[in-house]
Amino acid sequence: MSHPLASEITGPVLTPDEEGFAEEVTPHNRAVVNTPDVAVGATSTQDVVAAVRWAAEHRVPLTMLATGHGATTPVTSGVLLTTRRLGAVEVDPDTRVATVGAGASWTDVVPVADAHGLTPVAGSSAHVGVVGYLLGGGIGPFARSHGYSSDRIESFTVVTGSGEVVEASADEHPDLFWALRGGKVGLGVVTQVRLRLVAIPELYAGSLFFDAEHIETALRGWLAWTASADAETTTSAAIIRFPDFEAVPPFLRGRTALTLRVARPGDEAAGEAATAPLRALAPTFLDTVGVLPVARSAEIHNDPVDPAPSWVRGFMLSHADDDLATAWLGVVGPAADQPFVAVELRHVAGATGVDVPGGSAVSGRAADFVAGVVGVDPTQFGTTIPAAADAVADALAPWATAELNPNFAGRATAVWDPATADRLAEVRRTYDPAGVFA
C-alpha cells in the first residue's frame, strides 16, 4: 500500500520496503545511515508544502537532505525530505543575481555564472550543496577578501512550519532573513535562494606542498606570516596523511605533507609578491600556485568528490602565535599518533569580521582562524577519533573562541553567542511553532 503522501506529491514518496528508498535517503557521508519512516523527493515548492503540512498535521518530525556534505546525525523516524531535484540555476547578468534551487551544488552554479564573467563566493569544495552551505554562513577560499558567502544573499523562498510559502529578505520577513543567514537549522525549508555574484577577472591561486621534514618550519613560518598578510589573500594549511587510495595520485600515496593553499583575487604580479614569502618558507616538492581561472577555484583545495564515510569536527580560534603551532603540531603533527587523514588551519579574519547591514545570525565573526580535523576510517568513528578530537580541543583551548560556526562544527554542537541564540530560538518559535523541523 502506498503512503498517504503519495497522492499529494509529484515526486517520489518511498517507504523502507520500496525500491529506491535506500538510494533516496543515502547522504554523501556514507557513515550516516538514514532510516526515516518515509522519504519524499520534492520536485517543486508545492511538494515541499504538502510534505510539511502533512508532517505538521500528523505531528511527526521532518528533516531535509540536499546534495551536500552536511549529514552527521542519522535520521531514524519521521519524514526525510530530499531536495536534490530542485536544482535549477538562473543568472541575471544585469543585476548579477543568481537564483539557485535547493538541490544545486556549486558545480551547477559556477559554469552558469562564468558564462557571464561572474562567479559566486563559493566554498572550497564545488560539490557542497549551495543552500546548506549558505545557511551556515559559508567560509570559502575568498574568505578574507569577500567575507562569508551568506553576506551576499538577496532573498530566500521558504516554506515555514505551517506550510506557508514566504519570501524572506531585508524588506519582507526581515527577522527570518536575519536568521537564515547563519542560523542553519529549524527555520524552514528553503526552496530557492537569490545570491549576488561578483566579478573576479583574475585570480592567483593554488597550493604549495611541503614534505614531512619541512612541515614544522613551514607551519610556524606561515602562522607568523599571517600576522601581516594583506586582506586580499586567503590561505590555509593542511597536514594530510595521503591514504593509499586509487583517487590519490601515485606520487602522493602514503605520503605525509603540508599543503599550503593560497587564493588572491588580482593580477599575477600582485599574487607573486604576496606568495613569495610563503614559497621561501621551506623547499616544496610541488607548487601549483599561479594564474587560475576563477571557475576552477575548487582546485585550490582539491577536495575529494566521491561519496565516502567521514568524521569531522571543527574549532574557531581567536588568534595564532608560535605557541599555537607547538600545541597543534603536538597533537596532530607528523610525529603525533593520531587517526586523522587531514587536519587544517584556515586564516579568516579580514572581511569575515564585518557583518552585513542589519546584521545576520552568522557565528564566528570574531575568529581569526578555523581549525578542523577529518577522519575517514569508519572502524575508528566510535571511540578512537572522538577521543582524539577531544584531545585536539583540549590543546586548542587557550585560543578557542566561545562561538563555533555550524558548517565547521561537525560532530560538535554549533554554538552562537547567547544573544544570537536567544533571537534564533524566538524566530524558530515564530515560523515553526509546532516544532515540525527536526
Tab-separated table of C-alpha atoms in Angstrom:
chain	number	residue	atom	x	y	z
A	1	MET	CA	0.000	0.000	0.000
A	2	SER	CA	1.358	3.413	-0.925
A	3	HIS	CA	1.970	6.091	1.668
A	4	PRO	CA	-0.856	8.659	2.121
A	5	LEU	CA	1.505	11.418	0.966
A	6	ALA	CA	1.864	9.777	-2.442
A	7	SER	CA	-1.412	11.282	-3.643
A	8	GLU	CA	-0.252	14.813	-2.747
A	9	ILE	CA	3.338	14.755	-4.029
A	10	THR	CA	4.505	14.904	-7.645
A	11	GLY	CA	7.917	13.453	-6.777
A	12	PRO	CA	8.655	10.005	-5.331
A	13	VAL	CA	7.240	9.004	-1.954
A	14	LEU	CA	9.020	5.913	-0.678
A	15	THR	CA	8.723	3.723	2.390
A	16	PRO	CA	11.549	1.451	3.626
A	17	ASP	CA	10.200	-1.635	1.826
A	18	GLU	CA	10.028	0.074	-1.584
A	19	GLU	CA	12.618	0.007	-4.343
A	20	GLY	CA	14.695	3.182	-4.479
A	21	PHE	CA	14.250	4.045	-0.790
A	22	ALA	CA	17.872	3.335	0.188
A	23	GLU	CA	19.228	5.407	-2.694
A	24	GLU	CA	16.868	8.273	-1.859
A	25	VAL	CA	17.911	8.534	1.803
A	26	THR	CA	21.667	7.884	1.468
A	27	PRO	CA	23.746	11.040	2.031
A	28	HIS	CA	27.183	11.973	0.702
A	29	ASN	CA	28.683	10.969	4.046
A	30	ARG	CA	28.372	7.188	3.868
A	31	ALA	CA	28.974	6.867	7.612
A	32	VAL	CA	25.441	8.187	8.183
A	33	VAL	CA	22.644	5.659	7.647
A	34	ASN	CA	19.191	7.215	7.466
A	35	THR	CA	16.098	5.136	8.308
A	36	PRO	CA	13.118	7.523	8.222
A	37	ASP	CA	9.536	6.298	8.111
A	38	VAL	CA	9.092	7.810	4.664
A	39	ALA	CA	11.243	9.594	2.082
A	40	VAL	CA	9.760	12.378	-0.024
A	41	GLY	CA	11.594	13.561	-3.135
A	42	ALA	CA	10.397	17.108	-3.735
A	43	THR	CA	10.158	18.300	-7.331
A	44	SER	CA	8.576	21.675	-6.562
A	45	THR	CA	7.864	24.126	-3.783
A	46	GLN	CA	4.305	22.763	-3.722
A	47	ASP	CA	5.671	19.276	-2.962
A	48	VAL	CA	7.522	20.780	-0.008
A	49	VAL	CA	4.350	22.496	1.182
A	50	ALA	CA	2.396	19.240	1.056
A	51	ALA	CA	5.088	17.324	2.947
A	52	VAL	CA	5.414	19.972	5.656
A	53	ARG	CA	1.655	20.263	6.156
A	54	TRP	CA	1.301	16.504	6.409
A	55	ALA	CA	4.125	16.287	8.951
A	56	ALA	CA	2.592	19.115	10.983
A	57	GLU	CA	-0.860	17.540	10.906
A	58	HIS	CA	0.428	14.149	12.000
A	59	ARG	CA	2.951	15.583	14.457
A	60	VAL	CA	5.955	13.802	13.032
A	61	PRO	CA	9.382	15.393	12.560
A	62	LEU	CA	10.552	16.492	9.114
A	63	THR	CA	14.236	16.587	8.177
A	64	MET	CA	15.801	17.912	4.990
A	65	LEU	CA	18.501	16.210	2.917
A	66	ALA	CA	20.027	18.017	-0.045
A	67	THR	CA	23.075	17.150	-2.128
A	68	GLY	CA	25.906	18.373	0.065
A	69	HIS	CA	28.252	17.089	2.739
A	70	GLY	CA	26.315	18.108	5.827
A	71	ALA	CA	24.871	14.835	7.123
A	72	THR	CA	26.336	13.970	10.530
A	73	THR	CA	23.377	12.567	12.503
A	74	PRO	CA	21.197	9.672	11.271
A	75	VAL	CA	17.511	10.336	10.669
A	76	THR	CA	15.645	7.462	12.337
A	77	SER	CA	11.993	8.493	12.101
A	78	GLY	CA	9.502	10.836	10.510
A	79	VAL	CA	9.730	12.358	7.030
A	80	LEU	CA	13.015	12.786	5.218
A	81	LEU	CA	12.501	15.435	2.539
A	82	THR	CA	15.089	15.326	-0.240
A	83	THR	CA	15.592	18.448	-2.342
A	84	ARG	CA	18.110	17.173	-4.912
A	85	ARG	CA	15.568	17.555	-7.731
A	86	LEU	CA	15.215	21.298	-7.075
A	87	GLY	CA	18.479	22.059	-8.841
A	88	ALA	CA	17.617	24.800	-11.326
A	89	VAL	CA	20.036	27.733	-11.660
A	90	GLU	CA	19.415	31.024	-13.459
A	91	VAL	CA	21.684	34.073	-13.680
A	92	ASP	CA	20.595	37.621	-14.468
A	93	PRO	CA	23.758	39.272	-15.812
A	94	ASP	CA	22.270	42.753	-15.475
A	95	THR	CA	21.582	42.511	-11.739
A	96	ARG	CA	24.393	39.963	-11.165
A	97	VAL	CA	21.996	37.806	-9.165
A	98	ALA	CA	21.774	34.014	-9.384
A	99	THR	CA	18.547	32.221	-8.497
A	100	VAL	CA	19.563	28.818	-7.143
A	101	GLY	CA	17.363	25.860	-6.283
A	102	ALA	CA	17.714	23.972	-3.023
A	103	GLY	CA	19.224	20.917	-4.680
A	104	ALA	CA	22.032	22.699	-6.528
A	105	SER	CA	25.707	22.417	-5.692
A	106	TRP	CA	28.372	24.928	-6.647
A	107	THR	CA	29.192	22.752	-9.668
A	108	ASP	CA	25.759	23.730	-11.002
A	109	VAL	CA	26.182	27.453	-10.328
A	110	VAL	CA	29.790	28.158	-11.317
A	111	PRO	CA	29.573	27.415	-15.068
A	112	VAL	CA	26.313	29.358	-15.490
A	113	ALA	CA	27.793	32.374	-13.713
A	114	ASP	CA	31.114	32.049	-15.531
A	115	ALA	CA	29.365	32.332	-18.889
A	116	HIS	CA	28.594	35.930	-17.894
A	117	GLY	CA	32.038	36.697	-16.464
A	118	LEU	CA	30.746	36.299	-12.907
A	119	THR	CA	31.305	33.915	-10.009
A	120	PRO	CA	29.664	33.062	-6.694
A	121	VAL	CA	31.638	33.474	-3.491
A	122	ALA	CA	31.586	29.712	-3.119
A	123	GLY	CA	33.001	27.124	-0.762
A	124	SER	CA	36.300	25.310	-1.029
A	125	SER	CA	34.524	22.223	-2.399
A	126	ALA	CA	32.499	22.611	-5.580
A	127	HIS	CA	30.317	19.636	-4.609
A	128	VAL	CA	28.917	21.190	-1.442
A	129	GLY	CA	25.195	21.977	-1.574
A	130	VAL	CA	24.652	25.712	-2.037
A	131	VAL	CA	21.704	26.233	0.301
A	132	GLY	CA	23.016	24.207	3.232
A	133	TYR	CA	26.379	25.919	2.921
A	134	LEU	CA	24.805	29.395	2.852
A	135	LEU	CA	22.504	28.703	5.804
A	136	GLY	CA	25.603	28.208	7.955
A	137	GLY	CA	27.320	31.344	6.678
A	138	GLY	CA	29.922	29.861	4.361
A	139	ILE	CA	33.701	30.225	4.608
A	140	GLY	CA	35.488	29.566	1.330
A	141	PRO	CA	38.787	30.323	-0.406
A	142	PHE	CA	37.866	34.031	-0.696
A	143	ALA	CA	37.001	34.463	2.992
A	144	ARG	CA	39.433	37.290	3.727
A	145	SER	CA	38.734	39.247	0.557
A	146	HIS	CA	34.967	38.664	0.281
A	147	GLY	CA	33.738	37.541	3.717
A	148	TYR	CA	31.070	34.979	4.488
A	149	SER	CA	29.257	33.724	1.402
A	150	SER	CA	25.868	34.357	3.029
A	151	ASP	CA	26.653	38.079	3.203
A	152	ARG	CA	25.662	38.281	-0.481
A	153	ILE	CA	22.210	36.716	-0.199
A	154	GLU	CA	19.383	38.858	-1.559
A	155	SER	CA	16.418	36.701	-0.521
A	156	PHE	CA	15.081	33.218	0.175
A	157	THR	CA	11.916	31.364	-0.776
A	158	VAL	CA	10.972	29.440	2.362
A	159	VAL	CA	8.278	27.002	3.407
A	160	THR	CA	7.546	27.605	7.094
A	161	GLY	CA	6.500	25.075	9.724
A	162	SER	CA	2.826	25.780	8.990
A	163	GLY	CA	3.306	25.090	5.274
A	164	GLU	CA	3.161	28.733	4.229
A	165	VAL	CA	5.412	29.945	1.400
A	166	VAL	CA	7.150	33.234	2.239
A	167	GLU	CA	9.833	35.384	0.681
A	168	ALA	CA	12.437	36.387	3.260
A	169	SER	CA	14.559	39.452	2.530
A	170	ALA	CA	15.656	42.688	4.143
A	171	ASP	CA	12.188	44.082	3.361
A	172	GLU	CA	9.938	41.044	3.814
A	173	HIS	CA	10.109	38.890	6.943
A	174	PRO	CA	13.415	40.530	7.939
A	175	ASP	CA	13.583	38.522	11.170
A	176	LEU	CA	13.567	35.277	9.205
A	177	PHE	CA	16.045	36.709	6.697
A	178	TRP	CA	18.379	37.610	9.557
A	179	ALA	CA	18.094	34.087	10.981
A	180	LEU	CA	18.547	32.207	7.707
A	181	ARG	CA	21.891	33.907	7.098
A	182	GLY	CA	23.842	31.771	9.557
A	183	GLY	CA	21.146	30.172	11.734
A	184	LYS	CA	21.398	26.897	9.794
A	185	VAL	CA	18.535	24.701	11.070
A	186	GLY	CA	14.956	24.657	12.291
A	187	LEU	CA	13.836	27.754	10.374
A	188	GLY	CA	12.009	26.316	7.368
A	189	VAL	CA	12.645	24.572	4.074
A	190	VAL	CA	14.477	26.877	1.677
A	191	THR	CA	13.470	26.011	-1.886
A	192	GLN	CA	15.319	28.871	-3.623
A	193	VAL	CA	17.953	31.439	-2.775
A	194	ARG	CA	18.878	34.569	-4.701
A	195	LEU	CA	22.579	35.327	-4.436
A	196	ARG	CA	24.635	38.294	-5.625
A	197	LEU	CA	27.559	37.250	-7.796
A	198	VAL	CA	30.910	39.013	-8.094
A	199	ALA	CA	33.395	39.662	-10.868
A	200	ILE	CA	36.892	38.269	-10.285
A	201	PRO	CA	38.560	38.681	-13.675
A	202	GLU	CA	41.953	37.480	-12.433
A	203	LEU	CA	42.933	35.009	-9.745
A	204	TYR	CA	46.326	33.888	-8.462
A	205	ALA	CA	45.846	30.660	-6.548
A	206	GLY	CA	46.872	27.080	-5.885
A	207	SER	CA	48.790	25.017	-3.333
A	208	LEU	CA	52.342	24.654	-2.085
A	209	PHE	CA	53.320	21.169	-0.889
A	210	PHE	CA	55.978	20.617	1.790
A	211	ASP	CA	57.334	17.190	2.737
A	212	ALA	CA	57.046	15.878	6.292
A	213	GLU	CA	60.557	17.002	7.251
A	214	HIS	CA	59.662	20.632	6.447
A	215	ILE	CA	56.168	20.732	7.975
A	216	GLU	CA	57.145	22.330	11.278
A	217	THR	CA	59.260	25.057	9.662
A	218	ALA	CA	56.629	25.840	7.034
A	219	LEU	CA	53.723	25.836	9.509
A	220	ARG	CA	55.452	28.111	12.023
A	221	GLY	CA	56.553	30.431	9.245
A	222	TRP	CA	53.073	30.577	7.756
A	223	LEU	CA	51.434	31.380	11.094
A	224	ALA	CA	53.946	34.194	11.650
A	225	TRP	CA	53.286	35.470	8.104
A	226	THR	CA	49.504	35.658	8.693
A	227	ALA	CA	50.022	38.439	11.240
A	228	SER	CA	50.798	40.865	8.408
A	229	ALA	CA	49.040	39.161	5.476
A	230	ASP	CA	47.171	41.516	3.168
A	231	ALA	CA	43.383	41.369	3.307
A	232	GLU	CA	43.081	40.157	-0.283
A	233	THR	CA	44.987	36.920	0.359
A	234	THR	CA	43.231	33.932	1.929
A	235	THR	CA	45.362	30.971	2.975
A	236	SER	CA	45.049	27.708	4.843
A	237	ALA	CA	47.482	24.998	5.920
A	238	ALA	CA	46.522	21.330	5.981
A	239	ILE	CA	48.602	18.398	7.175
A	240	ILE	CA	47.475	15.439	5.090
A	241	ARG	CA	48.346	11.792	5.501
A	242	PHE	CA	47.538	10.764	1.947
A	243	PRO	CA	45.904	7.320	2.007
A	244	ASP	CA	46.726	4.568	-0.432
A	245	PHE	CA	43.524	5.132	-2.406
A	246	GLU	CA	43.079	4.933	-6.160
A	247	ALA	CA	41.776	8.507	-6.220
A	248	VAL	CA	45.099	9.761	-4.804
A	249	PRO	CA	47.903	10.371	-7.361
A	250	PRO	CA	50.530	7.615	-7.047
A	251	PHE	CA	53.328	10.007	-6.031
A	252	LEU	CA	51.254	11.162	-3.022
A	253	ARG	CA	50.000	7.797	-1.736
A	254	GLY	CA	51.294	7.033	1.728
A	255	ARG	CA	52.986	10.414	1.979
A	256	THR	CA	52.534	12.954	4.792
A	257	ALA	CA	52.703	16.548	3.637
A	258	LEU	CA	51.714	20.092	4.469
A	259	THR	CA	49.669	21.708	1.719
A	260	LEU	CA	49.510	25.483	1.950
A	261	ARG	CA	46.505	26.787	-0.006
A	262	VAL	CA	46.606	30.302	-1.450
A	263	ALA	CA	43.881	32.401	-3.108
A	264	ARG	CA	44.358	36.026	-4.102
A	265	PRO	CA	41.975	37.820	-6.476
A	266	GLY	CA	44.051	40.119	-8.656
A	267	ASP	CA	46.803	40.090	-11.225
A	268	GLU	CA	49.783	37.769	-11.428
A	269	ALA	CA	52.352	40.316	-10.260
A	270	ALA	CA	50.450	41.100	-7.055
A	271	GLY	CA	49.843	37.421	-6.455
A	272	GLU	CA	53.502	36.542	-6.884
A	273	ALA	CA	54.518	39.300	-4.486
A	274	ALA	CA	52.037	38.104	-1.860
A	275	THR	CA	53.090	34.464	-2.236
A	276	ALA	CA	56.873	34.977	-2.358
A	277	PRO	CA	57.339	34.827	1.448
A	278	LEU	CA	55.394	31.556	1.535
A	279	ARG	CA	57.475	29.981	-1.195
A	280	ALA	CA	60.576	30.943	0.798
A	281	LEU	CA	59.452	29.169	3.980
A	282	ALA	CA	60.962	25.798	3.036
A	283	PRO	CA	61.629	23.642	-0.024
A	284	THR	CA	58.477	22.478	-1.808
A	285	PHE	CA	58.061	19.235	-3.742
A	286	LEU	CA	55.030	20.567	-5.649
A	287	ASP	CA	53.957	24.132	-6.436
A	288	THR	CA	50.638	24.649	-8.238
A	289	VAL	CA	50.207	28.329	-7.316
A	290	GLY	CA	49.780	30.555	-10.340
A	291	VAL	CA	47.193	32.179	-12.575
A	292	LEU	CA	43.988	30.131	-12.233
A	293	PRO	CA	40.633	30.694	-13.971
A	294	VAL	CA	38.154	31.586	-11.242
A	295	ALA	CA	35.763	28.891	-12.499
A	296	ARG	CA	38.406	26.360	-11.389
A	297	SER	CA	38.834	27.751	-7.863
A	298	ALA	CA	37.776	24.397	-6.371
A	299	GLU	CA	41.192	23.124	-7.486
A	300	ILE	CA	42.806	25.223	-4.722
A	301	HIS	CA	41.684	22.772	-2.048
A	302	ASN	CA	41.023	19.900	-4.463
A	303	ASP	CA	38.664	18.188	-2.017
A	304	PRO	CA	37.523	14.609	-2.713
A	305	VAL	CA	34.470	14.349	-4.945
A	306	ASP	CA	33.072	10.850	-4.458
A	307	PRO	CA	30.763	9.984	-1.531
A	308	ALA	CA	32.601	8.264	1.307
A	309	PRO	CA	32.473	7.827	5.096
A	310	SER	CA	33.834	10.783	7.041
A	311	TRP	CA	34.002	12.163	10.569
A	312	VAL	CA	34.673	15.870	11.066
A	313	ARG	CA	34.969	18.315	13.915
A	314	GLY	CA	35.838	21.984	13.844
A	315	PHE	CA	37.031	24.740	16.151
A	316	MET	CA	37.329	28.509	15.885
A	317	LEU	CA	40.362	30.367	17.222
A	318	SER	CA	40.696	33.969	18.321
A	319	HIS	CA	44.334	34.377	17.285
A	320	ALA	CA	47.513	32.477	16.476
A	321	ASP	CA	51.058	32.553	17.776
A	322	ASP	CA	54.069	30.266	17.938
A	323	ASP	CA	52.648	28.524	20.994
A	324	LEU	CA	49.620	27.551	18.900
A	325	ALA	CA	51.973	25.977	16.367
A	326	THR	CA	53.589	23.977	19.167
A	327	ALA	CA	50.218	22.814	20.500
A	328	TRP	CA	48.890	21.956	17.031
A	329	LEU	CA	51.965	20.017	15.987
A	330	GLY	CA	51.976	18.197	19.319
A	331	VAL	CA	48.535	16.674	18.809
A	332	VAL	CA	48.214	16.390	15.010
A	333	GLY	CA	51.721	16.920	13.583
A	334	PRO	CA	53.553	14.315	11.503
A	335	ALA	CA	55.130	12.740	14.606
A	336	ALA	CA	51.866	12.551	16.559
A	337	ASP	CA	49.986	9.273	16.932
A	338	GLN	CA	46.581	10.425	15.722
A	339	PRO	CA	43.852	8.940	13.486
A	340	PHE	CA	43.015	11.848	11.185
A	341	VAL	CA	43.613	11.800	7.449
A	342	ALA	CA	43.682	15.616	7.338
A	343	VAL	CA	43.880	18.491	9.800
A	344	GLU	CA	43.615	22.103	8.718
A	345	LEU	CA	44.044	25.669	9.934
A	346	ARG	CA	42.281	28.345	7.854
A	347	HIS	CA	43.192	32.013	8.176
A	348	VAL	CA	39.980	34.039	8.004
A	349	ALA	CA	39.520	37.410	9.769
A	350	GLY	CA	39.559	40.173	7.153
A	351	ALA	CA	36.125	40.555	5.576
A	352	THR	CA	34.647	37.719	7.662
A	353	GLY	CA	34.797	40.016	10.683
A	354	VAL	CA	32.463	42.609	9.148
A	355	ASP	CA	28.734	41.951	9.482
A	356	VAL	CA	26.182	42.931	6.859
A	357	PRO	CA	23.848	45.945	7.250
A	358	GLY	CA	21.023	44.871	9.520
A	359	GLY	CA	23.106	42.045	10.921
A	360	SER	CA	22.923	38.290	10.480
A	361	ALA	CA	22.982	35.136	12.593
A	362	VAL	CA	26.433	34.131	11.316
A	363	SER	CA	28.527	32.656	14.108
A	364	GLY	CA	32.278	33.112	14.317
A	365	ARG	CA	32.955	36.628	13.041
A	366	ALA	CA	35.342	37.239	15.932
A	367	ALA	CA	37.582	34.331	14.943
A	368	ASP	CA	40.873	34.779	13.105
A	369	PHE	CA	41.301	31.076	12.360
A	370	VAL	CA	39.205	27.976	11.789
A	371	ALA	CA	40.644	24.579	12.696
A	372	GLY	CA	39.283	21.243	11.553
A	373	VAL	CA	40.043	17.525	11.720
A	374	VAL	CA	38.801	14.804	9.360
A	375	GLY	CA	38.752	11.040	9.781
A	376	VAL	CA	37.780	8.514	7.095
A	377	ASP	CA	38.150	5.097	8.783
A	378	PRO	CA	34.677	4.017	9.996
A	379	THR	CA	36.190	1.475	12.381
A	380	GLN	CA	37.579	4.429	14.372
A	381	PHE	CA	34.425	6.581	14.419
A	382	GLY	CA	33.104	5.050	17.651
A	383	THR	CA	35.741	5.973	20.235
A	384	THR	CA	39.213	6.443	18.715
A	385	ILE	CA	38.532	9.515	16.576
A	386	PRO	CA	36.162	11.250	19.040
A	387	ALA	CA	38.750	10.814	21.806
A	388	ALA	CA	41.478	12.201	19.553
A	389	ALA	CA	39.255	15.158	18.644
A	390	ASP	CA	38.696	15.844	22.345
A	391	ALA	CA	42.479	15.892	22.786
A	392	VAL	CA	42.718	18.459	19.982
A	393	ALA	CA	40.012	20.544	21.680
A	394	ASP	CA	41.948	20.468	24.934
A	395	ALA	CA	45.158	21.514	23.190
A	396	LEU	CA	43.419	24.413	21.412
A	397	ALA	CA	41.528	25.643	24.488
A	398	PRO	CA	43.776	28.694	25.126
A	399	TRP	CA	42.969	30.024	21.639
A	400	ALA	CA	39.367	28.821	21.218
A	401	THR	CA	36.525	31.289	20.793
A	402	ALA	CA	33.208	30.913	22.602
A	403	GLU	CA	31.473	30.529	19.225
A	404	LEU	CA	31.537	27.794	16.608
A	405	ASN	CA	30.327	28.001	13.043
A	406	PRO	CA	27.721	25.308	12.279
A	407	ASN	CA	29.279	24.452	8.908
A	408	PHE	CA	32.560	23.579	10.608
A	409	ALA	CA	31.286	22.201	13.897
A	410	GLY	CA	30.750	18.665	12.583
A	411	ARG	CA	30.097	16.322	15.483
A	412	ALA	CA	30.260	19.154	17.993
A	413	THR	CA	27.223	21.268	18.820
A	414	ALA	CA	27.171	24.580	16.979
A	415	VAL	CA	27.368	27.484	19.423
A	416	TRP	CA	26.095	31.005	18.871
A	417	ASP	CA	26.651	33.823	21.324
A	418	PRO	CA	23.810	33.968	23.913
A	419	ALA	CA	22.018	36.950	22.374
A	420	THR	CA	22.063	35.398	18.894
A	421	ALA	CA	20.986	32.004	20.243
A	422	ASP	CA	18.030	33.575	22.065
A	423	ARG	CA	16.966	35.528	18.994
A	424	LEU	CA	17.243	32.409	16.802
A	425	ALA	CA	15.070	30.480	19.245
A	426	GLU	CA	12.414	33.197	19.040
A	427	VAL	CA	12.459	33.183	15.223
A	428	ARG	CA	12.140	29.390	15.219
A	429	ARG	CA	9.116	29.610	17.527
A	430	THR	CA	7.553	32.194	15.218
A	431	TYR	CA	7.979	30.273	11.973
A	432	ASP	CA	7.807	26.701	13.306
A	433	PRO	CA	5.592	26.924	16.415
A	434	ALA	CA	4.779	23.195	16.404
A	435	GLY	CA	8.435	22.172	16.083
A	436	VAL	CA	7.981	20.295	12.800
A	437	PHE	CA	11.563	20.713	11.661
A	438	ALA	CA	13.835	18.226	13.369
